[in-house]
Coordinates of C-alpha atoms and ligand atoms in Angstrom, one line a residue:
X23 CA -13.4 -18.1 7.8
X24 CA -11.9 -21.7 6.5
X25 CA -9.7 -22.9 4.8
X26 CA -9.9 -23.4 1.1
X27 CA -8.0 -25.4 -1.2
X28 CA -8.3 -26.5 -5.1
X29 CA -7.4 -30.0 -5.8
X30 CA -4.5 -30.2 -4.6
X31 CA -3.0 -29.0 -1.2
X32 CA 0.3 -26.1 -1.8
X33 CA 1.6 -25.6 1.8
X34 CA 0.8 -29.2 3.8
X35 CA 2.9 -28.4 6.7
X36 CA 0.7 -25.3 7.6
X37 CA -2.0 -25.3 9.6
X38 CA -4.4 -22.4 9.9
X39 CA -3.0 -19.4 11.8
X40 CA -5.0 -18.2 14.5
X41 CA -3.9 -16.4 17.7
X42 CA -2.6 -17.8 21.1
X43 CA -0.9 -15.1 22.2
X44 CA 2.9 -14.0 22.9
X45 CA 3.5 -16.4 25.2
X46 CA 3.3 -18.8 22.7
X47 CA 6.2 -20.2 20.8
X48 CA 4.1 -21.8 17.6
X49 CA 5.8 -20.3 14.5
X50 CA 2.6 -20.9 12.7
X51 CA 0.6 -18.5 15.6
X52 CA -0.1 -14.6 15.9
X53 CA 1.3 -13.4 19.1
X54 CA -0.5 -10.2 19.0
X55 CA -3.2 -10.4 16.0
X56 CA -6.6 -11.2 17.3
X57 CA -8.8 -10.3 14.7
X58 CA -11.9 -9.5 17.1
X59 CA -10.3 -8.2 19.7
X60 CA -11.5 -4.5 20.3
X61 CA -8.9 -1.9 20.4
X62 CA -9.8 2.0 19.8
X63 CA -13.3 0.6 19.4
X64 CA -13.7 -1.4 17.3
X65 CA -11.9 -5.2 16.1
X66 CA -8.5 -4.9 15.0
X67 CA -9.4 -6.7 11.7
X68 CA -11.7 -4.0 10.9
X69 CA -8.9 -1.1 11.5
X70 CA -6.2 -3.2 9.4
X71 CA -7.7 -4.9 6.8
X72 CA -5.0 -7.2 5.8
X73 CA -4.8 -8.1 2.3
X74 CA -1.9 -9.9 0.9
X75 CA -0.8 -9.5 -2.6
X76 CA -0.2 -11.9 -5.7
X77 CA 3.0 -10.1 -7.4
X78 CA 5.2 -10.8 -4.6
X79 CA 4.2 -14.0 -2.9
X80 CA 2.7 -15.9 -5.7
X81 CA 4.6 -15.0 -9.0
X82 CA 7.6 -13.6 -7.8
X83 CA 10.5 -16.0 -7.2
X84 CA 13.5 -14.2 -6.0
X85 CA 15.5 -12.8 -9.1
X86 CA 17.6 -10.1 -8.7
X87 CA 19.7 -7.9 -11.1
X88 CA 22.5 -10.7 -10.9
X89 CA 20.2 -13.5 -11.1
X90 CA 17.7 -15.2 -10.9
X91 CA 14.6 -17.3 -8.6
X92 CA 15.2 -19.1 -5.9
X93 CA 12.5 -19.8 -5.1
X94 CA 10.2 -22.5 -6.7
X95 CA 6.3 -22.9 -6.7
X96 CA 4.8 -25.9 -7.4
X97 CA 2.1 -23.7 -9.2
X98 CA 4.1 -23.3 -12.3
X99 CA 4.5 -26.9 -12.7
X100 CA 1.7 -27.2 -15.6
X101 CA 2.3 -26.4 -19.3
X102 CA -1.4 -24.9 -19.4
X103 CA -1.2 -21.1 -19.6
X104 CA -4.9 -21.5 -18.2
X105 CA -4.2 -24.2 -15.7
X106 CA -1.6 -22.4 -14.0
X107 CA -3.0 -19.8 -13.2
X108 CA -5.9 -21.7 -11.9
X109 CA -3.1 -23.9 -9.5
X110 CA -2.2 -20.4 -8.4
X111 CA -5.2 -18.9 -7.3
X112 CA -5.8 -22.2 -5.9
X113 CA -2.3 -21.4 -3.5
X114 CA -3.5 -18.3 -3.5
X115 CA -6.7 -19.2 -1.7
X116 CA -5.3 -21.8 0.9
X117 CA -2.6 -19.1 1.1
X118 CA -5.4 -16.4 2.4
X119 CA -7.5 -18.7 4.2
X120 CA -4.9 -20.1 6.2
X121 CA -3.7 -16.5 7.2
X122 CA -6.9 -15.0 8.2
X123 CA -6.5 -12.0 5.4
X124 CA -9.9 -11.1 4.4
X125 CA -8.2 -9.5 1.4
X126 CA -6.0 -9.4 -1.6
X127 CA -4.7 -7.4 -4.1
X128 CA -3.5 -8.2 -7.8
X129 CA -2.3 -6.1 -11.0
X130 CA -3.8 -8.1 -14.2
X131 CA -0.6 -10.1 -15.3
X132 CA -0.6 -11.5 -12.1
X133 CA -3.6 -13.3 -12.5
X134 CA -1.9 -15.2 -15.3
X135 CA 0.8 -15.2 -17.4
X136 CA 0.6 -12.2 -20.5
X137 CA 2.8 -14.2 -22.9
X138 CA 2.4 -12.1 -26.5
X139 CA -1.3 -12.0 -26.2
X140 CA -2.9 -9.5 -28.0
X141 CA -5.4 -7.3 -26.2
X142 CA -8.6 -9.6 -27.4
X143 CA -6.7 -12.6 -26.1
X144 CA -5.7 -11.2 -23.1
X145 CA -8.8 -10.3 -22.5
X146 CA -10.1 -14.1 -23.0
X147 CA -7.7 -15.0 -20.2
X148 CA -8.5 -12.2 -18.2
X149 CA -12.4 -13.5 -18.5
X150 CA -12.0 -16.8 -17.7
X151 CA -9.6 -16.5 -14.4
X152 CA -12.0 -13.7 -13.0
X153 CA -14.7 -16.5 -13.3
X154 CA -12.4 -18.5 -11.3
X155 CA -11.7 -16.1 -8.7
X156 CA -15.2 -15.2 -8.2
X157 CA -15.6 -18.6 -7.0
X158 CA -13.0 -18.5 -4.8
X159 CA -14.1 -15.5 -3.4
X160 CA -17.4 -16.9 -2.6
X161 CA -16.1 -19.7 -1.6
X162 CA -13.6 -18.2 1.2
X163 CA -15.5 -15.0 2.0
X164 CA -11.9 -13.3 0.9
X165 CA -12.8 -10.4 -0.8
X166 CA -10.9 -7.6 -3.2
X167 CA -9.1 -4.7 -1.9
X168 CA -7.8 -3.1 -5.2
X169 CA -6.9 -4.3 -8.4
X170 CA -4.3 -2.7 -11.1
X171 CA -2.8 -3.2 -14.0
X172 CA 1.0 -3.8 -14.6
X173 CA 2.0 -1.2 -17.2
X174 CA 5.6 -1.0 -16.6
X175 CA 6.9 -4.5 -17.1
X176 CA 5.9 -5.1 -20.9
X177 CA 9.1 -4.0 -22.8
X178 CA 6.4 -1.7 -24.9
X179 CA 5.8 0.7 -22.0
X180 CA 9.4 1.1 -21.7
X181 CA 8.4 4.7 -22.1
X182 CA 5.7 4.7 -19.7
X183 CA 1.9 4.2 -20.2
X184 CA -0.2 7.1 -19.0
X185 CA 3.0 9.8 -19.8
X186 CA 4.7 7.9 -22.7
X187 CA 5.4 10.2 -25.6
X188 CA 3.8 8.4 -28.1
X189 CA 0.0 7.9 -28.5
X190 CA -0.7 4.8 -29.9
X191 CA 1.4 3.0 -26.8
X192 CA -0.4 5.4 -24.8
X193 CA -3.5 3.4 -26.3
X194 CA -2.0 0.5 -26.2
X195 CA -1.8 0.7 -22.4
X196 CA -5.6 2.2 -22.4
X197 CA -6.8 -0.9 -23.4
X198 CA -5.1 -2.7 -20.8
X199 CA -5.9 -0.4 -18.6
X200 CA -10.1 -0.4 -19.3
X201 CA -9.3 -4.5 -18.6
X202 CA -7.7 -4.0 -15.4
X203 CA -10.9 -1.6 -13.9
X204 CA -13.5 -4.3 -15.7
X205 CA -11.5 -6.8 -13.9
X206 CA -11.9 -5.5 -10.8
X207 CA -15.6 -4.0 -11.1
X208 CA -16.4 -7.7 -12.0
X209 CA -14.8 -8.8 -8.6
X210 CA -16.2 -6.2 -6.4
X211 CA -13.2 -4.6 -5.8
X212 CA -13.1 -2.0 -3.4
X213 CA -10.2 0.4 -4.9
X214 CA -8.4 1.0 -7.9
X215 CA -4.6 1.4 -8.0
X216 CA -2.3 3.4 -9.9
X217 CA 1.3 2.7 -9.7
X218 CA 3.4 5.0 -11.8
X219 CA 6.3 2.9 -11.8
X220 CA 7.5 4.1 -15.5
X221 CA 5.5 7.2 -15.2
X222 CA 8.3 9.9 -14.9
X223 CA 12.0 10.2 -16.7
X224 CA 15.6 9.5 -16.8
X225 CA 16.7 13.1 -18.6
X226 CA 14.8 16.1 -18.9
X227 CA 16.8 16.2 -22.6
X228 CA 14.4 14.2 -24.2
X229 CA 11.3 15.0 -22.2
X230 CA 8.5 17.6 -21.8
X231 CA 7.4 17.0 -18.7
X232 CA 4.2 19.1 -18.9
X233 CA 3.0 17.5 -21.5
X234 CA 3.1 14.3 -19.7
X235 CA 1.6 15.7 -16.4
X236 CA -0.9 16.7 -18.7
X237 CA -1.5 13.8 -20.2
X238 CA -1.4 12.0 -17.0
X239 CA -4.2 13.9 -15.6
X240 CA -6.5 13.2 -18.9
X241 CA -5.5 9.7 -18.3
X242 CA -6.5 9.4 -14.9
X243 CA -9.7 11.3 -15.6
X244 CA -10.6 9.1 -18.5
X245 CA -10.5 6.0 -15.9
X246 CA -12.3 7.1 -13.4
X247 CA -15.1 8.5 -16.0
X248 CA -15.1 5.1 -17.3
X249 CA -15.2 3.1 -14.2
X250 CA -17.8 5.5 -12.5
X251 CA -20.3 5.0 -15.6
X252 CA -19.6 1.2 -15.1
X253 CA -21.5 1.5 -11.8
X254 CA -17.7 1.2 -9.6
X255 CA -18.3 3.0 -6.5
X256 CA -14.4 2.5 -5.0
X257 CA -11.7 4.7 -4.3
X258 CA -9.1 5.3 -7.1
X259 CA -5.6 5.4 -5.3
X260 CA -2.3 7.1 -6.2
X261 CA 0.6 5.0 -4.7
X262 CA 3.7 7.5 -4.7
X263 CA 7.6 6.6 -5.0
X264 CA 9.7 9.3 -5.7
X265 CA 12.3 6.9 -7.9
X266 CA 12.9 3.4 -9.3
X267 CA 12.5 2.3 -11.9
X268 CA 12.8 5.7 -13.7
X269 CA 15.2 8.3 -11.7
X270 CA 12.3 10.8 -11.6
X271 CA 8.9 9.4 -10.7
X272 CA 5.7 12.1 -11.0
X273 CA 4.2 10.4 -8.2
X274 CA 7.4 11.4 -5.7
X275 CA 5.6 11.6 -2.4
X276 CA 2.2 12.2 -0.7
X277 CA 2.3 16.1 -1.0
X278 CA 3.3 16.0 -4.6
X279 CA 0.3 13.8 -5.1
X280 CA -1.8 16.2 -2.8
X281 CA -0.7 19.2 -5.5
X282 CA -1.3 17.0 -8.2
X283 CA -4.7 16.0 -8.0
X284 CA -6.1 19.3 -6.4
X285 CA -4.0 20.9 -9.4
X286 CA -6.0 18.8 -12.6
X287 CA -9.4 18.4 -10.7
X288 CA -9.0 14.7 -9.3
X289 CA -9.0 15.5 -5.3
X290 CA -12.6 13.8 -5.0
X291 CA -12.4 10.6 -6.6
X292 CA -7.9 9.6 -5.9
X293 CA -6.0 9.1 -2.3
X294 CA -3.3 7.6 -2.3
X295 CA -1.5 4.5 -0.9
X296 CA 1.4 4.7 1.1
X297 CA 3.9 2.4 0.6
X298 CA 6.1 2.3 3.9
X299 CA 9.6 1.6 1.7
X300 CA 8.3 4.4 -1.1
X301 CA 8.4 6.6 1.8
X302 CA 12.0 6.2 3.2
X303 CA 12.9 6.1 -0.5
X304 CA 11.1 10.0 -0.4
X305 CA 13.8 10.7 2.5
X306 CA 10.6 10.9 4.6
X307 CA 9.6 9.0 7.4
X308 CA 6.2 6.3 6.6
X309 CA 4.2 8.5 9.5
X310 CA 5.0 11.7 7.9
X311 CA 3.6 10.5 4.7
X312 CA 0.4 9.1 6.9
X313 CA 0.1 12.9 8.4
X314 CA 0.6 14.9 5.0
X315 CA -2.3 12.6 3.5
X316 CA -4.8 12.5 6.6
X317 CA -4.8 16.7 6.7
X318 CA -5.1 16.4 3.4
X319 CA -7.6 14.2 4.0
X320 CA -6.7 11.4 0.6
X321 CA -5.2 8.5 3.3
X322 CA -6.8 5.9 1.6
X323 CA -4.6 2.3 2.2
X324 CA -1.3 1.4 2.8
X325 CA 1.1 -1.2 1.3
X326 CA 2.9 -2.7 3.9
X327 CA 6.6 -3.1 4.0
X328 CA 10.0 -2.4 5.1
X329 CA 13.4 -0.8 3.6
X330 CA 16.7 -1.7 4.4
X331 CA 19.1 1.5 6.5
X332 CA 22.1 1.1 3.9
X333 CA 20.7 -0.2 1.2
X334 CA 18.9 2.9 -0.2
X335 CA 16.9 0.5 -2.9
X336 CA 13.2 -0.7 -2.6
X337 CA 14.0 -3.4 -0.4
X338 CA 9.8 -4.7 0.6
X339 CA 10.8 -6.5 3.3
X340 CA 8.1 -7.7 5.5
X341 CA 7.2 -5.3 8.5
X342 CA 9.3 -6.1 11.8
X343 CA 10.2 -2.5 13.9
X344 CA 7.6 -2.0 16.8
X345 CA 8.7 1.4 17.5
X346 CA 8.5 2.7 14.3
X347 CA 5.6 1.0 12.9
X348 CA 3.8 2.2 16.5
X349 CA 4.7 5.8 15.7
X350 CA 2.7 5.5 12.2
X351 CA -0.1 4.1 14.0
X352 CA -0.3 6.9 16.1
X353 CA -0.9 8.8 12.8
X354 CA -3.4 6.3 11.5
X355 CA -5.2 6.1 15.2
X356 CA -5.8 9.9 15.1
X357 CA -6.9 10.4 11.6
X358 CA -10.0 7.2 12.2
X359 CA -7.9 5.0 9.8
X360 CA -8.0 4.5 6.6
X361 CA -10.4 5.7 3.8
X362 CA -11.9 2.7 2.1
X363 CA -8.4 0.9 2.1
X364 CA -6.2 -2.0 4.0
X365 CA -3.3 -2.7 4.7
X366 CA -1.2 -4.8 2.0
X367 CA 1.5 -6.9 2.7
X368 CA 3.9 -5.3 -0.7
X369 CA 6.2 -7.5 0.6
X370 CA 8.9 -10.3 -0.3
X371 CA 10.4 -12.9 1.4
X372 CA 14.5 -12.3 1.2
X373 CA 15.8 -14.8 -2.3
X374 CA 17.4 -16.4 0.2
X375 CA 14.2 -17.8 1.9
X376 CA 13.6 -20.6 -0.2
X377 CA 10.9 -22.3 1.9
X378 CA 7.7 -22.3 1.4
X379 CA 6.6 -21.8 5.2
X380 CA 8.3 -19.0 4.9
X381 CA 5.7 -16.9 2.9
X382 CA 4.4 -17.8 6.3
X383 CA 6.2 -16.3 8.4
X384 CA 6.9 -13.1 6.5
X385 CA 3.0 -12.3 7.0
X386 CA 2.3 -13.6 10.8
X387 CA 5.5 -11.0 11.4
X388 CA 4.3 -8.1 9.0
X389 CA 0.6 -8.7 10.9
X390 CA 1.7 -9.4 14.6
X391 CA 3.9 -6.1 14.4
X392 CA 1.5 -4.2 13.4
X393 CA -1.1 -5.6 15.5
X394 CA 0.9 -4.9 18.6
X395 CA 1.9 -1.1 17.3
X396 CA -2.0 -0.4 16.9
X397 CA -2.3 -1.2 20.6
X398 CA 0.5 0.0 21.7
X399 CA -0.7 3.5 20.0
X400 CA -3.8 3.4 21.3
X401 CA -2.6 2.8 24.8
X402 CA 0.0 5.8 24.4
X403 CA -3.3 8.0 23.0
X404 CA -5.4 7.2 26.0
X405 CA -3.0 6.7 28.6
X406 CA -0.2 8.6 28.4
X407 CA 0.1 12.9 28.4
X408 CA 1.5 12.2 24.5
X409 CA -1.5 13.9 23.4
X410 CA -1.7 17.0 26.2
X411 CA 2.1 17.2 25.6
X412 CA 1.7 18.1 22.1
X413 CA -2.1 20.1 22.2
X414 CA -0.3 22.2 24.9
X415 CA 2.9 23.5 22.6
X416 CA -0.1 25.2 20.6
X417 CA -2.4 26.3 23.1
X418 CA -1.1 30.0 22.8
X419 CA -3.0 29.5 19.3
X420 CA -6.3 28.4 21.3
X421 CA -8.0 32.1 22.0
X422 CA -7.0 35.7 22.2
X423 CA -4.8 37.4 19.4
X424 CA -3.2 33.9 18.9
X425 CA -6.8 32.9 17.9
X426 CA -7.8 35.7 15.7
X427 CA -4.3 35.3 14.4
X428 CA -4.9 31.7 13.5
X429 CA -8.5 32.6 12.0
X430 CA -7.4 34.9 9.5
X431 CA -8.7 37.5 10.9
X432 CA -5.5 39.4 11.4
X433 CA -3.6 42.4 9.8
X434 CA 0.1 42.5 10.0
X435 CA 0.3 45.4 11.0
X436 CA -1.8 44.3 14.2
X437 CA 0.7 41.4 14.3
X438 CA 3.6 43.5 14.3
X439 CA 2.3 45.7 16.6
X440 CA 1.7 43.0 19.1
X441 CA 5.4 41.5 18.2
X442 CA 7.0 45.1 19.4
X443 CA 4.6 45.4 23.1
X444 CA 5.6 41.5 23.5
X445 CA 9.3 41.2 24.3
X446 CA 12.3 39.2 24.1
X447 CA 9.6 35.8 24.0
X448 CA 9.8 32.6 26.5
X449 CA 12.3 30.3 25.5
X450 CA 10.1 27.4 25.8
X451 CA 11.7 24.0 25.0
X452 CA 10.2 21.2 22.3
X453 CA 10.9 18.5 24.6
X454 CA 11.5 15.8 21.9
X455 CA 13.1 13.1 24.2
X456 CA 10.3 13.3 26.4
X457 CA 8.0 12.1 23.7
X458 CA 10.5 9.9 22.7
X459 CA 10.5 8.2 26.1
X460 CA 6.9 8.3 26.3
X461 CA 6.4 5.5 23.3
X462 CA 9.5 3.4 24.6
X463 CA 7.5 2.9 27.8
X464 CA 4.4 1.5 26.5
X465 CA 6.5 -0.3 23.9
Ligands
XLS523 C1 6.1 -1.2 -6.9 C2 5.1 -0.6 -6.5 C3 4.3 -2.1 -6.9 C4 2.3 -1.6 -6.5 C5 1.6 -2.1 -7.5 O1 7.3 -0.5 -6.0 O2 4.9 -1.2 -4.7 O3 3.6 -3.5 -6.3 O4 1.6 -1.3 -5.6 O5 1.8 -2.1 -8.6
NI524 NI1 3.4 -1.1 -3.7
NI525 NI1 7.9 -1.3 -3.4

């Protein structure tokens, strides 16, 4: 990959970031992410398929509920909406190529300012910027991991998009959904994401939950049928999140989504995009969510970030916790990786991090955290007693009567008969501390 600039270089102080190893003191070098290094049989870059996200990195300027943005982006300087959009895209592709990011992701409204455009005007704007994106993608080789529609920021979607109680509003959202799907197909997007920001409710008093969920299923079927008819072969991904901005979001967690997909006949086409901070908001761990997805055969993609142990909101910080990411990578590797997705940095620098270089530090740290954890996890699986110890806990189901039970071939009468003959069963330790020590030994 070589660096792709526009008319102007937006990050002149940052060179191409490459692998220099753990002893390097260069803050603009990878200490662990060595794209072509083989781990568990294939190059790191093929396991991880890292993506940069447009919204936090090139749109969000650090605003919070108590104050406006603090980060000043040179690509926002022009008063012309088209020039602003191409400058932003130049900055984005400079960043992706300097960072060796093979993929990117966007919401339709990240690419170009929506302002108060009618559907027809917005469609023209998207056509303009996706024409430009085609050129940037082919000049750089950077590919689109996924596209999505922002159906949660505009005030018109305050009561939801695909779950809106008012049909004309749902239809207005549908017009935007169609444009975003078209843009994703045009740019050879490998997946299309649905994050249901306002698909949920605040008060049950004014909400017909069944109608809203049935409508949401109809909405997803319609989107899938349209995309398939127009040649889209990629994956559809639902991104679970329990709350924020609504109190009860319908895509609460992976288990909820799995049940929903099965109930409504969507399981053949839809998988999940698991975000770390959304897992923790649901009082789960990231690795729990990955395991539920893997066991339901819907582990599609990852939004990498982390929450904060003390704050209970979606802080979207860059991942930096090796121990936690290692536990996640154990699940990831045992599942054989992701089904068509990648690791997208849905993460933002802090409001107080105001240098242009800070977005590089955030991504370098995040990529190194995943890369290092992947290496550690492979060693734990191949060199340590971890897998065998866990397997041994279940060995009584591998043969004889235990297997007969597990295969569903035993009656309760027979089980009860065995239960009355075994006497008081032997006490078997779960040995959690030993498992924890093995993980730490390899870190
Ligand atoms: C917000 C979500 C969002 C999705 C894409 O919490 O993570 O960024 O990834 O709409
Ligand atoms: Ni996300
Ligand atoms: Ni988030």
